[in-house]
mmCIF file with all atom_site columns, C-alpha atoms in Angstrom:
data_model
loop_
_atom_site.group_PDB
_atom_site.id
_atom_site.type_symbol
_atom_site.label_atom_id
_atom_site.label_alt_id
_atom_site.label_comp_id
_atom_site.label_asym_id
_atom_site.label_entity_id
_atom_site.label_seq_id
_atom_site.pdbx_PDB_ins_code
_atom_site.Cartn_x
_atom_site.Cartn_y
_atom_site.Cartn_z
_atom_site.occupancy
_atom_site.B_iso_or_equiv
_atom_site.pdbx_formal_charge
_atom_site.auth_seq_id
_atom_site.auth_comp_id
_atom_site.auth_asym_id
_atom_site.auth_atom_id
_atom_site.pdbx_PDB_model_num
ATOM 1  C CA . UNK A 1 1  ? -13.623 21.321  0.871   1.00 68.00 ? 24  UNK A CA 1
ATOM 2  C CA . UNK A 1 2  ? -13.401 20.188  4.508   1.00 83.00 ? 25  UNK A CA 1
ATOM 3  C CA . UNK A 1 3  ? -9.987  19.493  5.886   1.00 85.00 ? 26  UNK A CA 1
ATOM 4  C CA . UNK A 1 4  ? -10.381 16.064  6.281   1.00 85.00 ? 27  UNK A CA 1
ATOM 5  C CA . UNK A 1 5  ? -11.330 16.193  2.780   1.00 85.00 ? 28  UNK A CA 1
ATOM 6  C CA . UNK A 1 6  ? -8.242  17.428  2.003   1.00 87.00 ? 29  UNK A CA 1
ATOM 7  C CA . UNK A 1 7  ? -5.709  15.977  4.369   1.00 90.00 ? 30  UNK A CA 1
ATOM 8  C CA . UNK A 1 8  ? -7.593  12.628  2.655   1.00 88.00 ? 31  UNK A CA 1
ATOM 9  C CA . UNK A 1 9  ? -6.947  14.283  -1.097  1.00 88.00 ? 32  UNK A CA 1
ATOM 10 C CA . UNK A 1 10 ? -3.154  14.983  -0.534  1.00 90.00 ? 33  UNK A CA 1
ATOM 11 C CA . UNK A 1 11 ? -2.074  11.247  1.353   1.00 92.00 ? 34  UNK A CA 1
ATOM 12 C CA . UNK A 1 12 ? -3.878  9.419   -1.352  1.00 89.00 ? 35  UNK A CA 1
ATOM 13 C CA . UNK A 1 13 ? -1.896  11.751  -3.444  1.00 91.00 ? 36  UNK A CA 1
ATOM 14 C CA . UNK A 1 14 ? 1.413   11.085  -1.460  1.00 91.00 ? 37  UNK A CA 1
ATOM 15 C CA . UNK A 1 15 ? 0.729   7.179   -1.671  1.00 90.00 ? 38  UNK A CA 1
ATOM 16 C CA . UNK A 1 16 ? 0.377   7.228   -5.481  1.00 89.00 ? 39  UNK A CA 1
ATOM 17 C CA . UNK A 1 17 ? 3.409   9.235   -6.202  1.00 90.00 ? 40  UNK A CA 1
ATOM 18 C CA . UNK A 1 18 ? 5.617   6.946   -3.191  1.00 90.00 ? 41  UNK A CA 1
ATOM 19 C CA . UNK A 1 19 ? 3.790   4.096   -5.451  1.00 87.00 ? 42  UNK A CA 1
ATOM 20 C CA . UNK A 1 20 ? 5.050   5.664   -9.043  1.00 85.00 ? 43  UNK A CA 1
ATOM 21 C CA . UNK A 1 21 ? 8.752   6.102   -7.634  1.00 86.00 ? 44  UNK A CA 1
ATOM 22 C CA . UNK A 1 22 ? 8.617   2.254   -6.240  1.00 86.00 ? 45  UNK A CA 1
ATOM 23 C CA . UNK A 1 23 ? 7.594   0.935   -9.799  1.00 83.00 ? 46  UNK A CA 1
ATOM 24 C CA . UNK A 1 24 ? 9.897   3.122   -11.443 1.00 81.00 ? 47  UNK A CA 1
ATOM 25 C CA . UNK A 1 25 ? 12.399  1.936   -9.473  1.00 81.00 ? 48  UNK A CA 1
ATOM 26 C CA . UNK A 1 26 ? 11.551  -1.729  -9.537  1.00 78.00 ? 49  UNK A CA 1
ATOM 27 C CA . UNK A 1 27 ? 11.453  -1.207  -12.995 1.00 74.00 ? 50  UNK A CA 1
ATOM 28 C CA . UNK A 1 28 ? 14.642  -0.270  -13.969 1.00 74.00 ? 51  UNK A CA 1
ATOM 29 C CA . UNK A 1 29 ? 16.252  -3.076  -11.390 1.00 69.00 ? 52  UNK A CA 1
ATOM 30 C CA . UNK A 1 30 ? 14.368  -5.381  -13.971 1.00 64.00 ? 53  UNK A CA 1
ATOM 31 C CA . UNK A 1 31 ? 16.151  -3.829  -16.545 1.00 61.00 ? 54  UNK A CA 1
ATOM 32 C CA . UNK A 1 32 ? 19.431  -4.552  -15.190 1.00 62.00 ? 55  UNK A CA 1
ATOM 33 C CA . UNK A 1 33 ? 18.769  -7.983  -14.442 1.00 58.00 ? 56  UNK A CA 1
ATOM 34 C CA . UNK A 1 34 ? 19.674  -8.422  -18.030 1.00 60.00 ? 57  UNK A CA 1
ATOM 35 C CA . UNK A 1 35 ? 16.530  -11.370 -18.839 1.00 59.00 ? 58  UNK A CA 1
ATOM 36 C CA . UNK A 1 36 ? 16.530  -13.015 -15.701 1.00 58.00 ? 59  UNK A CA 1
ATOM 37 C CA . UNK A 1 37 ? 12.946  -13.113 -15.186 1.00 62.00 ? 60  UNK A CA 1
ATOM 38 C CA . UNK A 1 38 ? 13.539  -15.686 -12.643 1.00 64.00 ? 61  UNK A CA 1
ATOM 39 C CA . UNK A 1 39 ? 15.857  -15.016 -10.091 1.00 67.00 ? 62  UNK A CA 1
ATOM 40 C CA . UNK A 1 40 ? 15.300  -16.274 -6.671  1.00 74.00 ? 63  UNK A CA 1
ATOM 41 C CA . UNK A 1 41 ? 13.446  -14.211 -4.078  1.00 71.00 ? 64  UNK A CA 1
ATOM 42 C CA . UNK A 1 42 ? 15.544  -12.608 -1.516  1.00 72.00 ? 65  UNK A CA 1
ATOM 43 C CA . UNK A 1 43 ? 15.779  -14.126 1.592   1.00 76.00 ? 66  UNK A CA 1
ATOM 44 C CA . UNK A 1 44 ? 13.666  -11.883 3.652   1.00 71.00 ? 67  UNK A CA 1
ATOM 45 C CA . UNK A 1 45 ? 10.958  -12.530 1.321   1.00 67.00 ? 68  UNK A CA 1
ATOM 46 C CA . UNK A 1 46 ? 11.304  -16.373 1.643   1.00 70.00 ? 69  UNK A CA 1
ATOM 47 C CA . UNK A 1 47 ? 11.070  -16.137 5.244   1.00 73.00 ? 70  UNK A CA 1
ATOM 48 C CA . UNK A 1 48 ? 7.722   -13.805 5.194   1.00 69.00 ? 71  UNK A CA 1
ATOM 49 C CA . UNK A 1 49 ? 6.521   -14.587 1.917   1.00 66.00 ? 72  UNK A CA 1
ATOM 50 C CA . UNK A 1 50 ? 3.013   -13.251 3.006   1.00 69.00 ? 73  UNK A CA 1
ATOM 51 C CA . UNK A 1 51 ? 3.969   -10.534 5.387   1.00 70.00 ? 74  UNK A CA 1
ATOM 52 C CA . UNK A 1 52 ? 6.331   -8.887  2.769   1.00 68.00 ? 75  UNK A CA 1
ATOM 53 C CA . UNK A 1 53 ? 3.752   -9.574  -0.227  1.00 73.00 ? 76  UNK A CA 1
ATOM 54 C CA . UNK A 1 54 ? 2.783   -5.641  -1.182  1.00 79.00 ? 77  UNK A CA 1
ATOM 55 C CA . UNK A 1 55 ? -0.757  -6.869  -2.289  1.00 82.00 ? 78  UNK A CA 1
ATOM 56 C CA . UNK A 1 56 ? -1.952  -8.574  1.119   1.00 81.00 ? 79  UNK A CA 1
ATOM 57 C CA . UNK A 1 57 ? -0.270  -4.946  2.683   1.00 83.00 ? 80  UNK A CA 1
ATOM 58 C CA . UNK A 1 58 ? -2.097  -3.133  0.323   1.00 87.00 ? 81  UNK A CA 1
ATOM 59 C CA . UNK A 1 59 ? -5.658  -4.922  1.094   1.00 88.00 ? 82  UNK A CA 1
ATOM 60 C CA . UNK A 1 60 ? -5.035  -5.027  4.778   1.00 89.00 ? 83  UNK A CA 1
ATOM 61 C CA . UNK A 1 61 ? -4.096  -0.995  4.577   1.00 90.00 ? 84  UNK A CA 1
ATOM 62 C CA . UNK A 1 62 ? -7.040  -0.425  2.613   1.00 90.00 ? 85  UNK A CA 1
ATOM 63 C CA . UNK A 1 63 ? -9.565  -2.458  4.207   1.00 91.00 ? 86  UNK A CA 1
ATOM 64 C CA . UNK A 1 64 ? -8.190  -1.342  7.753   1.00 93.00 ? 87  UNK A CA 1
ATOM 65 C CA . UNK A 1 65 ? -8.925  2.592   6.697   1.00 91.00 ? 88  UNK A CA 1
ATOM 66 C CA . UNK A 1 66 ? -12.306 1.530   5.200   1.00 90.00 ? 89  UNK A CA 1
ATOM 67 C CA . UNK A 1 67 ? -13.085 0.562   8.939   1.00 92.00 ? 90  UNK A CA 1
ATOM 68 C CA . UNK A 1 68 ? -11.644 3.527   10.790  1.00 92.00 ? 91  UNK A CA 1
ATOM 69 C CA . UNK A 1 69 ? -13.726 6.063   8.226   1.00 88.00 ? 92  UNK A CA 1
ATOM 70 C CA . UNK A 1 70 ? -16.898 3.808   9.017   1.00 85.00 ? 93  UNK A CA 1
ATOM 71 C CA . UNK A 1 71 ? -16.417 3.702   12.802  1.00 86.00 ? 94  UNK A CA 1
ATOM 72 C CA . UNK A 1 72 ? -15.661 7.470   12.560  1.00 87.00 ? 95  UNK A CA 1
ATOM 73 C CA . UNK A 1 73 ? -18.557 8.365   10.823  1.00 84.00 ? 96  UNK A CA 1
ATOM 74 C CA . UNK A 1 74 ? -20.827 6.010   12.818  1.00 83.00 ? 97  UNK A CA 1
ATOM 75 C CA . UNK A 1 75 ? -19.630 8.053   16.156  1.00 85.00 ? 98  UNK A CA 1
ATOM 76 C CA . UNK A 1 76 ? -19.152 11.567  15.131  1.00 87.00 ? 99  UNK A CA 1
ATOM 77 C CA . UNK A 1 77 ? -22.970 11.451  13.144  1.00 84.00 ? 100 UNK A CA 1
ATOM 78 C CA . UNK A 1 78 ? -24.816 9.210   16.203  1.00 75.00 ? 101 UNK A CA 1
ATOM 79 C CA . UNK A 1 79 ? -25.647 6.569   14.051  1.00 64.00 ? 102 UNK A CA 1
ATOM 80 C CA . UNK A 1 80 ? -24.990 3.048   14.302  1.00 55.00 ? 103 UNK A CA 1
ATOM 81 C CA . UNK A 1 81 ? -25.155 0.888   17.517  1.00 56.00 ? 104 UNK A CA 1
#
């Protein structure tokens, strides 16, 4: 295995595991809200509803690395435009 390869392999690795400790964390703050499935959003949220939504992060992340790997390959292989 290359070493991109591998620095690729262990911080997709370090984003599910930060992701595991999030939900298990989120998870148990459910628990303690003791059936109050709706509780108001916290403020910060309200104010950036769409900046502090974790999906549209976790597109824009995703989508934004998709790029960089294309544009990388394209230049490093002589292909492209």
């Amino acid at each position: 295995m290359s070493i991109y390869t591998t620095m690729l392999l262990l911080a997709g690795a370090g984003v599910l595991v930060a992701g595991l400790f999030y939900t298990w964390a989120f998870g148990k703050g459910q628990k303690r809200a003791h059936g109050n499935l709706d509780s108001q959003a916290p403020e910060a949220v309200q104010e950036h509803a769409y900046i502090r939504n974790p999906i549209f992060l976790t597109y824009i992340i995703v989508i934004s690395i998709a790029l960089l790997f294309v544009v990388y390959f394209a230049v490093t292989t002589g292909t492209g435009y």
